[in-house]
Coordinates of C-alpha atoms in Angstrom, one line a residue:
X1 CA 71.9 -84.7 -48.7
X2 CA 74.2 -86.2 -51.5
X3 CA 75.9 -84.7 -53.9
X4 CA 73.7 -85.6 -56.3
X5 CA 70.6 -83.9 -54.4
X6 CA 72.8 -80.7 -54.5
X7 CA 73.5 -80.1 -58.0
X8 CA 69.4 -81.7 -58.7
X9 CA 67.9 -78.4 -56.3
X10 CA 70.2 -75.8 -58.0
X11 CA 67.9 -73.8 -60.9
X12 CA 69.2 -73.8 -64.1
X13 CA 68.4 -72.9 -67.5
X14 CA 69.1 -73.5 -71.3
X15 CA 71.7 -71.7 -73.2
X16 CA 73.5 -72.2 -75.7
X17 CA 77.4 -72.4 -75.0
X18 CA 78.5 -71.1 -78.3
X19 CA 76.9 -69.7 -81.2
X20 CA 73.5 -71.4 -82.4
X21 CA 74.6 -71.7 -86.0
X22 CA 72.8 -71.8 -88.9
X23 CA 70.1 -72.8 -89.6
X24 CA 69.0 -73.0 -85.8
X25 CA 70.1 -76.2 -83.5
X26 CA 73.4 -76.5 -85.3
X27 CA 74.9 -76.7 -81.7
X28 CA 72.4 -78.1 -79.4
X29 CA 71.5 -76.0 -75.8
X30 CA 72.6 -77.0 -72.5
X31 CA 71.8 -76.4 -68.9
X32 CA 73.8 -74.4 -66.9
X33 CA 73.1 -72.6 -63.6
X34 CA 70.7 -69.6 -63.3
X35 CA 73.2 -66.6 -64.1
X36 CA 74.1 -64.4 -62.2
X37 CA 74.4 -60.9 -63.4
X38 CA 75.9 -58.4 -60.4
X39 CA 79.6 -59.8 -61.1
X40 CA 82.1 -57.7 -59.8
X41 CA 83.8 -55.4 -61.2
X42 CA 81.7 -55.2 -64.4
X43 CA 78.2 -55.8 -63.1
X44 CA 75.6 -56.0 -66.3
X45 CA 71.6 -55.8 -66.3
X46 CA 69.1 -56.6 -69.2
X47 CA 67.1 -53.9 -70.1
X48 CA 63.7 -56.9 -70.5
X49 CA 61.8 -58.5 -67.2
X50 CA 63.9 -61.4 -66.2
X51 CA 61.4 -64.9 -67.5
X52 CA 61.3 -67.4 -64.9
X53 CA 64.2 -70.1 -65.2
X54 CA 61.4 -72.8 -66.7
X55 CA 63.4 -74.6 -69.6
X56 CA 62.5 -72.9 -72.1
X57 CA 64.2 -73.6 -75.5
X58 CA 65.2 -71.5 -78.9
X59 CA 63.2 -69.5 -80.6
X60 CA 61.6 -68.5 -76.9
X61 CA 62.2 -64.7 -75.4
X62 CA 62.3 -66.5 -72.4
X63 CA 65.6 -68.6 -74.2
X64 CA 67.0 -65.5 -76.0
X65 CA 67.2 -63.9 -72.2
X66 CA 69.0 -66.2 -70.7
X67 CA 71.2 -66.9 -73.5
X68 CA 72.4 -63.5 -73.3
X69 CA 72.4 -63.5 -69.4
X70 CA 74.8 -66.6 -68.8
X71 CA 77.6 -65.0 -72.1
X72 CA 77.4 -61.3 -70.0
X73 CA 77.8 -63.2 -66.9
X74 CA 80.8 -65.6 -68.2
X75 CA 82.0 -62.7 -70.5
X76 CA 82.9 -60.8 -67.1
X77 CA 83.6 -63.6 -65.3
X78 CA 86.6 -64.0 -67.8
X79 CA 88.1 -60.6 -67.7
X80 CA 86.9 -59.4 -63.7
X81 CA 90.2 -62.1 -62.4
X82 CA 92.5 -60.1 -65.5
X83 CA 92.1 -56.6 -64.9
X84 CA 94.2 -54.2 -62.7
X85 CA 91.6 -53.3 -59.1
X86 CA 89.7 -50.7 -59.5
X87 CA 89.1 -51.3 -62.8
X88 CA 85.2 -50.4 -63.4
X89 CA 83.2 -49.3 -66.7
X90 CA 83.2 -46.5 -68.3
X91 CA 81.3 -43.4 -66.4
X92 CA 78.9 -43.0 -68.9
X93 CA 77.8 -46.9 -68.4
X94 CA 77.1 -46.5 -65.4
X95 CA 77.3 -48.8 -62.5
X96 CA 75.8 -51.8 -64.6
X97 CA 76.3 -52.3 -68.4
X98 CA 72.9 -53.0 -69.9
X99 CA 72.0 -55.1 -72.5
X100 CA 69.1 -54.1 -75.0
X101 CA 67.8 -57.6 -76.6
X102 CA 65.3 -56.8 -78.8
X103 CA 66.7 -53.1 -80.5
X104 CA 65.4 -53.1 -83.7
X105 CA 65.4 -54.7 -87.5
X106 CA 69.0 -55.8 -88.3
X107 CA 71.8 -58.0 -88.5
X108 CA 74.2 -56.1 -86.0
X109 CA 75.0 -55.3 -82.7
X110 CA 76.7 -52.4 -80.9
X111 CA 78.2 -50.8 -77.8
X112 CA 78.1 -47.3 -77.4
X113 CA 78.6 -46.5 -73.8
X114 CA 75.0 -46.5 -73.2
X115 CA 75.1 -50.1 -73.1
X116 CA 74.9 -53.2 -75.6
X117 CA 72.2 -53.5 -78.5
X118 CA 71.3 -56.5 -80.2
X119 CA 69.4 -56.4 -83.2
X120 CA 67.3 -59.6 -85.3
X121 CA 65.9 -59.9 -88.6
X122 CA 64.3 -63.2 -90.2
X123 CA 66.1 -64.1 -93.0
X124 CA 65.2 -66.9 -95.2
X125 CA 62.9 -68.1 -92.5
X126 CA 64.6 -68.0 -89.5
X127 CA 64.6 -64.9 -87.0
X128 CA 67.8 -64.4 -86.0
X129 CA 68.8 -62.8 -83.1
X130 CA 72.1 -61.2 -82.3
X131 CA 71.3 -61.7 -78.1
X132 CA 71.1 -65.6 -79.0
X133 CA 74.7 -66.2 -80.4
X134 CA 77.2 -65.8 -77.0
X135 CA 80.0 -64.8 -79.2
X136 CA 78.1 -62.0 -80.3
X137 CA 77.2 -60.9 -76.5
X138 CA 81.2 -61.8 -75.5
X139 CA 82.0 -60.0 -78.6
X140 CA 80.1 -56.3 -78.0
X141 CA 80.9 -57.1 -74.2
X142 CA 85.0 -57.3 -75.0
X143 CA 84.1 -53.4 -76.4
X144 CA 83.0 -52.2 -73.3
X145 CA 85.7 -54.2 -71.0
X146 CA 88.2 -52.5 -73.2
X147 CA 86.7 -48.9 -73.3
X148 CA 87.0 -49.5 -69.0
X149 CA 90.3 -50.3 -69.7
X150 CA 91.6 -47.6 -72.4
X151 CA 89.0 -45.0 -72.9
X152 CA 91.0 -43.1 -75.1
X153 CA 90.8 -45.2 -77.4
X154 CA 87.2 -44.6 -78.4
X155 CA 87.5 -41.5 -79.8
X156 CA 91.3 -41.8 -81.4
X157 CA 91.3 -41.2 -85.3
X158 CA 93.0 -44.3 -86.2
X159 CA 92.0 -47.4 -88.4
X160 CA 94.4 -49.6 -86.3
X161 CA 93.2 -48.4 -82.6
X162 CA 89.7 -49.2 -84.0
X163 CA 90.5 -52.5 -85.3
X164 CA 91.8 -53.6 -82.0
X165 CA 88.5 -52.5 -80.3
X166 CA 87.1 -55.1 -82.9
X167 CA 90.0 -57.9 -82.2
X168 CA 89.5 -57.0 -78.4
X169 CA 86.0 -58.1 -79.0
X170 CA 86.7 -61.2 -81.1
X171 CA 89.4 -62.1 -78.4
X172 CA 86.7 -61.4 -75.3
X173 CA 84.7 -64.2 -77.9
X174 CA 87.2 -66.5 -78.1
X175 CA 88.2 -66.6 -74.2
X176 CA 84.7 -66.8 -73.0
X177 CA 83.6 -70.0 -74.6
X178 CA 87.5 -70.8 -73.6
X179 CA 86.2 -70.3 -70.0
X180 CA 84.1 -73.7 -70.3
X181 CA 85.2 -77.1 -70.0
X182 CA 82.9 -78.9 -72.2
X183 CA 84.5 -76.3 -75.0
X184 CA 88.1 -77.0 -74.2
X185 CA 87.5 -80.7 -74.5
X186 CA 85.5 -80.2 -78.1
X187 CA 88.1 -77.5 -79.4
X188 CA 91.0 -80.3 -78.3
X189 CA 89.4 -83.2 -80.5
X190 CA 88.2 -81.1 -83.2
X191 CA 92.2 -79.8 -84.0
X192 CA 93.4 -82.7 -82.5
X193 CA 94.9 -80.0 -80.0
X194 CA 96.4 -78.2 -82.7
X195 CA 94.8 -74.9 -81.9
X196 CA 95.9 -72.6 -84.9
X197 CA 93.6 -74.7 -87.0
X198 CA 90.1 -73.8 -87.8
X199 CA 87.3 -74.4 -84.9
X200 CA 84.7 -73.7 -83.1
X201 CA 86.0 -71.2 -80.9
X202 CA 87.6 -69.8 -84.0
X203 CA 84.9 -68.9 -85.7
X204 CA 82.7 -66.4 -84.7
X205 CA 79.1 -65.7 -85.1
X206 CA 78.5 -68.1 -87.6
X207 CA 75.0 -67.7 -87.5
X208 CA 75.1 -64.0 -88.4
X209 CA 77.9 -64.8 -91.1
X210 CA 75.5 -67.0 -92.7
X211 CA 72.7 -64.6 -92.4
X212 CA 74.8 -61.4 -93.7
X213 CA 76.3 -64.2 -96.9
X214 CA 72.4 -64.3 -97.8
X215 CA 72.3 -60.7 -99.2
X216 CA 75.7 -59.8 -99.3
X217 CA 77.9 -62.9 -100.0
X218 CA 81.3 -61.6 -100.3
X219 CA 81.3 -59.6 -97.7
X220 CA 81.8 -62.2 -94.4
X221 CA 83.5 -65.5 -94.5
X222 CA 82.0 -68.7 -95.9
X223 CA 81.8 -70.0 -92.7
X224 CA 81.1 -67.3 -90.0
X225 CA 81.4 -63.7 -89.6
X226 CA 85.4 -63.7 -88.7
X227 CA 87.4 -66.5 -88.3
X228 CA 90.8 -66.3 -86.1
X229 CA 92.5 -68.6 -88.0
X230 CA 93.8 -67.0 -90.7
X231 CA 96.9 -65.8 -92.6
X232 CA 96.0 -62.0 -93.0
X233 CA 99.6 -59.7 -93.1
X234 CA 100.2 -56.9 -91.8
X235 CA 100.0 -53.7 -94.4
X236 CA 100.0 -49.9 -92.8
X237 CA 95.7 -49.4 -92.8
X238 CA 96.7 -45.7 -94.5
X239 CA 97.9 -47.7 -97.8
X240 CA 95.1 -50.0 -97.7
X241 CA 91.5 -49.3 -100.0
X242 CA 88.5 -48.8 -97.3
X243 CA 86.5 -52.1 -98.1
X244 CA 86.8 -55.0 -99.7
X245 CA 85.2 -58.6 -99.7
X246 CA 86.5 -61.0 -96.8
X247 CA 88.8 -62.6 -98.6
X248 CA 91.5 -59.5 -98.9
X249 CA 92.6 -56.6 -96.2
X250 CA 91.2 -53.5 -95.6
X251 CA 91.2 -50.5 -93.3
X252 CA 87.9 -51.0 -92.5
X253 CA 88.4 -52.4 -88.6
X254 CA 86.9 -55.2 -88.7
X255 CA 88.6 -56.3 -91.5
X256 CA 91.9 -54.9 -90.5
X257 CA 90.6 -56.5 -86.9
X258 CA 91.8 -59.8 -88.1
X259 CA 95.9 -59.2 -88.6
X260 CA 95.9 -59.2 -83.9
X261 CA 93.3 -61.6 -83.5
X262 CA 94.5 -63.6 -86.1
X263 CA 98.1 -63.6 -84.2
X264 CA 96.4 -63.7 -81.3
X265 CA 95.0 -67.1 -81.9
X266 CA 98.0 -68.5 -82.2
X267 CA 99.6 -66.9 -79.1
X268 CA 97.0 -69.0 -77.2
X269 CA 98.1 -71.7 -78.9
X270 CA 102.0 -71.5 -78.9
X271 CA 101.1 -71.0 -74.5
X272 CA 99.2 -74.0 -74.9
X273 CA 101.7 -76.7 -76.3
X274 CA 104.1 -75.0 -73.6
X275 CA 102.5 -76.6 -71.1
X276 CA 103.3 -79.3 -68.9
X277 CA 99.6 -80.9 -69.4
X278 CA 98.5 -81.2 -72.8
X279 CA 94.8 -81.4 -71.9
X280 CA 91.8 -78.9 -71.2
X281 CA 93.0 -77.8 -68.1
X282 CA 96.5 -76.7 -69.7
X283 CA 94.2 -74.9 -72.4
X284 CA 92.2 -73.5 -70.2
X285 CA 95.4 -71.6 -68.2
X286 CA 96.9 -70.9 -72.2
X287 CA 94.0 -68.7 -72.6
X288 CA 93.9 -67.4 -69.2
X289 CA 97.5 -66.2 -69.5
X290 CA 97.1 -65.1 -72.9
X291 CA 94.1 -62.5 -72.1
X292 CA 96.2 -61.6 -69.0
X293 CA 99.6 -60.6 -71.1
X294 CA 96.4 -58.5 -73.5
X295 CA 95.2 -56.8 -70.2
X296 CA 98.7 -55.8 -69.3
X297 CA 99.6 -54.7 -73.0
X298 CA 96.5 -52.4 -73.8
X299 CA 96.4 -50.7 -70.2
X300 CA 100.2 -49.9 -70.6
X301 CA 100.8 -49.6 -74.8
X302 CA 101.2 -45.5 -76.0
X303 CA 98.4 -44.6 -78.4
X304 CA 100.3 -44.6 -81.6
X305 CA 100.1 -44.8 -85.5
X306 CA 101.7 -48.1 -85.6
X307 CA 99.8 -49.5 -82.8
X308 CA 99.5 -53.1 -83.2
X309 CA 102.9 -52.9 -82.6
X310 CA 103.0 -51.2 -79.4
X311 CA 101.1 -53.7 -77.9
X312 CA 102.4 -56.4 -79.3
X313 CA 105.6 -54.8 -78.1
X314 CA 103.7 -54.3 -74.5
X315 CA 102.6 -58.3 -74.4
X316 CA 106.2 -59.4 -74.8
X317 CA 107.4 -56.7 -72.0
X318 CA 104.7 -58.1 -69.9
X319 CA 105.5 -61.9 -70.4
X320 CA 109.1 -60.8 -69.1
X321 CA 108.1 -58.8 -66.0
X322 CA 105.4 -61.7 -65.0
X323 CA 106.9 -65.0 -66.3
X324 CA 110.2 -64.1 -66.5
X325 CA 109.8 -64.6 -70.8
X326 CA 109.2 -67.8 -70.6
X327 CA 106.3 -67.7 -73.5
X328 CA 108.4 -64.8 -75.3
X329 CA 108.9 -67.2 -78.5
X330 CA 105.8 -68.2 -78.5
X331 CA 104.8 -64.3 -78.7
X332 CA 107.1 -63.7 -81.1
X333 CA 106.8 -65.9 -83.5
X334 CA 103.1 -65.3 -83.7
X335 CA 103.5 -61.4 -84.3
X336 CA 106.0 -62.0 -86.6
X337 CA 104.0 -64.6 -88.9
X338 CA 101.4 -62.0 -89.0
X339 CA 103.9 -58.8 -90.2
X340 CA 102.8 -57.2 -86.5
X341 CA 106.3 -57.2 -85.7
X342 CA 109.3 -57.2 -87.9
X343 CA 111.7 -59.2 -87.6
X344 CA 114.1 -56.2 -86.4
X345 CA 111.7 -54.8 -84.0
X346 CA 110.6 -58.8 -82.2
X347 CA 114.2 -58.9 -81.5
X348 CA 114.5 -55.7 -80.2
X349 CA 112.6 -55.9 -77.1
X350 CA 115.1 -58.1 -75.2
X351 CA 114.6 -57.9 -71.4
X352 CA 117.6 -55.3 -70.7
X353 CA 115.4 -52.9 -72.4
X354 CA 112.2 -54.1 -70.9
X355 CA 113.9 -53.3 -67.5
X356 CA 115.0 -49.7 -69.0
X357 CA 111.3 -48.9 -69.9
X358 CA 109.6 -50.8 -66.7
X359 CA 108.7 -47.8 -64.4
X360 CA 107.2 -46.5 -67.0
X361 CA 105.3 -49.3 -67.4
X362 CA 104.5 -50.4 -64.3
X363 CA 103.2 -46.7 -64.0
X364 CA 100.6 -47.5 -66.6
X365 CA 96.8 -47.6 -65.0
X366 CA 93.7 -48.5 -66.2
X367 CA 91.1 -45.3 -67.4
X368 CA 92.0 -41.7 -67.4
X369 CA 90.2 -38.7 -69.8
X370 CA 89.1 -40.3 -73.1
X371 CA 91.0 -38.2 -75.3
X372 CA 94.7 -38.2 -72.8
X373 CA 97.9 -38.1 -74.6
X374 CA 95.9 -37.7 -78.2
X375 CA 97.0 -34.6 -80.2
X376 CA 94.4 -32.5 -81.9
X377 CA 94.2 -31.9 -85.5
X378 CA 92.5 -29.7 -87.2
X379 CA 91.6 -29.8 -90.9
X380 CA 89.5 -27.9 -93.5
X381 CA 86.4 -28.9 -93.2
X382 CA 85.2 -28.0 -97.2
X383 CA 87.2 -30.7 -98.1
X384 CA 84.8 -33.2 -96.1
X385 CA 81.9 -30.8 -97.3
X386 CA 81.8 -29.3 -93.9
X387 CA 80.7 -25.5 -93.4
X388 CA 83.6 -24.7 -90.5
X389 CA 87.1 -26.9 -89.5
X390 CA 86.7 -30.0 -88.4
X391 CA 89.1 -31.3 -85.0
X392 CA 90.5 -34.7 -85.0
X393 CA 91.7 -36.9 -82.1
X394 CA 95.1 -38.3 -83.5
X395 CA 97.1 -40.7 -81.8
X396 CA 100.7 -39.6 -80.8
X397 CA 101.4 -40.5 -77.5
X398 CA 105.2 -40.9 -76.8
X399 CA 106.4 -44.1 -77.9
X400 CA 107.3 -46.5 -75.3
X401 CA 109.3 -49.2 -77.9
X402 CA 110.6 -47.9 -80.8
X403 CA 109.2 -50.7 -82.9
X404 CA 106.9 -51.2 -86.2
X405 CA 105.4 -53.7 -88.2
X406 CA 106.8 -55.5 -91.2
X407 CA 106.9 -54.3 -94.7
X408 CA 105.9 -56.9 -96.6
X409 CA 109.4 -57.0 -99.2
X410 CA 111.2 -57.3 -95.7
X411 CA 112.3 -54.9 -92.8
X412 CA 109.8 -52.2 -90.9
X413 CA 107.3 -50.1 -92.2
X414 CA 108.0 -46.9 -91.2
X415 CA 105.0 -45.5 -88.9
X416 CA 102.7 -42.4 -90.9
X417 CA 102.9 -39.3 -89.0
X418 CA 99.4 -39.0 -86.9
X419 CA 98.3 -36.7 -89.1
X420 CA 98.3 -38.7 -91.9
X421 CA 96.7 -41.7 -89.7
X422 CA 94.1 -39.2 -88.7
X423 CA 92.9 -37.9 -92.0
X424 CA 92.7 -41.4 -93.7
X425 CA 90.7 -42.9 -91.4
X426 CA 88.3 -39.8 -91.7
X427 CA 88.1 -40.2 -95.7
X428 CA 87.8 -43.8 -95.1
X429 CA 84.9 -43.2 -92.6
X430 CA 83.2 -41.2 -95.1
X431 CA 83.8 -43.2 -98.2
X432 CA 82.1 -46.2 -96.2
X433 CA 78.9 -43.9 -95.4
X434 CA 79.2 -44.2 -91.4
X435 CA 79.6 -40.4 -90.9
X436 CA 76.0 -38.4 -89.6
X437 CA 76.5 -34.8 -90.5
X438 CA 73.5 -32.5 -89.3
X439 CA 71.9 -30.5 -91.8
X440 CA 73.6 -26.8 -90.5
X441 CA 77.2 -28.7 -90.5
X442 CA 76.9 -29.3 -94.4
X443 CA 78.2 -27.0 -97.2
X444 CA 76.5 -27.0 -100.9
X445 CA 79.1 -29.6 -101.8
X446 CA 78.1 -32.2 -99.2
X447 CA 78.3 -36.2 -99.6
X448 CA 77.1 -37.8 -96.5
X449 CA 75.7 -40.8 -97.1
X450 CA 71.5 -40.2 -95.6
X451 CA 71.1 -44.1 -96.4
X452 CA 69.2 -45.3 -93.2
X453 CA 70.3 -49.1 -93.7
X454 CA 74.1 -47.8 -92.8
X455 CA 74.7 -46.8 -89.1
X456 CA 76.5 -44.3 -88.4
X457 CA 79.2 -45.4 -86.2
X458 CA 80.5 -41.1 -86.1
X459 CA 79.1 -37.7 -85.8
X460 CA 80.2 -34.4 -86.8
X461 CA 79.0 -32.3 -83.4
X462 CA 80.1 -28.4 -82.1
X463 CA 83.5 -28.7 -80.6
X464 CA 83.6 -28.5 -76.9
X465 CA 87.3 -27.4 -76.5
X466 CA 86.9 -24.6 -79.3
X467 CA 85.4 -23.1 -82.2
X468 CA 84.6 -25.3 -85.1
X469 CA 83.5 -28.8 -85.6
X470 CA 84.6 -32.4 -83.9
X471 CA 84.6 -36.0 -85.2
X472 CA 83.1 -38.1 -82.3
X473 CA 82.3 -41.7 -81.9
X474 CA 78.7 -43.1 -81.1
X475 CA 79.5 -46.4 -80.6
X476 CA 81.2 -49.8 -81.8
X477 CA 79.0 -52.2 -84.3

């Protein structure tokens, strides 16, 4: 048997390789290889009967399926090779993370350590399906690789450990279609291998961009949901307003989300032009090191106000100890364009002082109890509208780097104290409506927004450590 006859007998199916666009059969589907879904480490399921691999094309279930099926597949084909071993999901995922297709009437998606849900909604004619745009599946997928990585996270108080969750899934986005040839060769001609520009791979979800722009049209950009090519500086999320249209900053995370991925984009890219072979291949290892330096930076960064810049920090430190700093400028000079690191702190972490800190970063591991090395604080709940105090997770783990961000009239901002960080991004949480307060938890002077089209990305639940009320996350839209 020939070649040839090899690759003819293997099953495959249609699938889009990036997002479908808008309207439908913008990008055109493909065949690739019958997924498969029991990947190690992170195995994934979908919740629906598996259709029989028979060509079938958009606007099908049968399409949608394994659409979804080959992004989860390539999505933890990316990370699996980048994680420390024995890296697995979160315990309340379970052995396999499931995806939901078909969850209800929307334009949104979620994790929530229950698995992934994908919403659709026909607007202005055409259904359209969150499980159907890859991005989307990479993009709720980088939220549960990263929650298996840093659990604590979920649960910290912070507008800046949120909006890395939502960079972390814009990044897991970006080096899934990264993963594919074909995309590496488009992404090369469409820049003319300048990869800070606008592309593609930048923008993500445009579909569901274009769908949100029909109802609400300043609220995503005019080309996609997020794009990673931007500009956005770095501003302390406690001095920021809570929303705001796409084109400014705001502390709401996936706003703020944009500042790291934003840099990140061009860490990728300053990698890429320091390689030896300008071509897919040498894009294709950019992005690979690039995720791995992310991998090392968020298992071993302190959960801080300031955070950005602890990992940013960490991803420098980790270039050193793996590649001896060789990509430390190109690291550098991308947090610095985006105010992640001032100028001061990017020159701080030289490798003498990598070398000082390194046990204790090599001593970093993957998972550990969800709300480790956060501080509690508790607040007055009647200030909220809350009948009893309400407990907050606040990030103030011991800083590993003593570094900051930049203020934007020059030298470092100097970090809020957790408390602070902790209590704006509860205001902020309720001033955006995502907040679900039962009934007996509200005092006469309650304001939680009941409005069934906003999900509720928090509850206020009985404490479990002690009297009084908690702030917990449900999940990660």
């Amino acid at each position: 048997m020939t070649v040839q006859q090899q690759h003819a007998t293997i099953p495959t199916v249609l699938v889009y390789e990036d997002d479908p666009g808008f309207p439908p059969q913008v990008n055109m589907p493909v065949p690739h290889p019958v997924p498969q879904l029991d990947t190690q480490p992170f195995p994934t399921a979908i919740a629906e009967a598996a259709p029989q691999p028979d060509g079938a094309g958009p606007g099908t279930e049968a399409f949608r399926y394994w659409v979804a099926a080959d992004a989860l597949s390539r999505a933890s084909q990316t990370w699996g090779p980048l994680v420390p071993t024995g890296t697995h999901w979160h315990p309340m995922v379970g052995r396999a993370l499931t995806a939901h297709l078909d969850a209800g009437n929307d334009l949104n998606a979620f994790y929530d350590r229950k698995g992934l849900w994908f919403f659709r909604s026909t607007v202005a004619g055409v259904t359209v399906a969150a499980c159907e745009s890859p991005e989307v599946v990479a993009h709720e997928t980088g939220h549960a690789i990263l929650d298996a990585l840093r659990p604590r996270l979920f649960n910290a108080a912070s507008a800046e450990t949120a909006a890395l969750h939502e960079a972390f899934g814009d990044i897991s986005a970006l080096l899934t279609s990264l993963q594919l040839e074909p995309l590496r060769i488009a992404v090369l001609a469409e820049t003319q291998s300048d990869l800070e520009l606008s592309s593609r791979v930048s923008r993500t979800a445009e579909q569901l961009g274009a769908a949100i722009r029909q109802g609400h049209p300043n609220a995503v950009d005019p080309d996609c949901l997020r794009n990673l090519s931007n500009s956005f500086f770095y501003h302390d999320p406690v001095e920021l307003p809570p929303n705001g249209p796409a084109t400014m900053l705001s502390s709401e995370p996936h706003s703020f989300s944009r500042v790291f991925s934003g840099a990140f984009l061009k860490v990728v890219a300053g990698i890429f032009r320091q390689q030896d072979l300008q071509d897919q291949a040498g894009l294709g290892l950019a992005a690979e090191i690039a995720g791995q330096l992310l991998v090392d930076a968020v298992v071993a960064a302190p959960v801080v106000s300031a955070y950005y810049a602890q990992v940013a920090g960490h991803m420098i430190a980790a270039d050193q100890r793996r590649n001896g700093g060789k990509y430390g400028p190109s690291l550098r000079s991308a947090f610095i364009r985006h105010g992640i690191l001032s100028l001061e702190a990017a020159a701080s972490i030289t490798e003498p002082e990598v070398a000082r800190k390194g046990a204790g970063i090599a001593e970093a591991t993957p998972g550990g109890a969800d709300d480790e090395g956060l501080t509690a604080v508790t607040i007055h709940g009647a200030v909220y509208g809350l009948t009893q105090p309400l407990t907050l997770s606040a990030p103030a783990q011991e800083r590993r780097f003593g570094i900051a961000g930049s203020d934007p009239a020059g030298g470092s901002v100097r970090p809020a104290d957790p408390e602070r960080v902790a209590t704006s991004y509860l205001e902020d949480l309720f001033r955006r409506g995502r907040v679900a307060v039962a009934e007996e938890y509200r005092s006469a002077t309650a304001f939680v927004d009941d409005s069934p089209s906003r999900l509720k990305t928090h509850e206020v639940r009985r404490s479990t450590t002690g009297e009084g009320l908690a702030l917990v996350r449900r999940c990660f839209d």
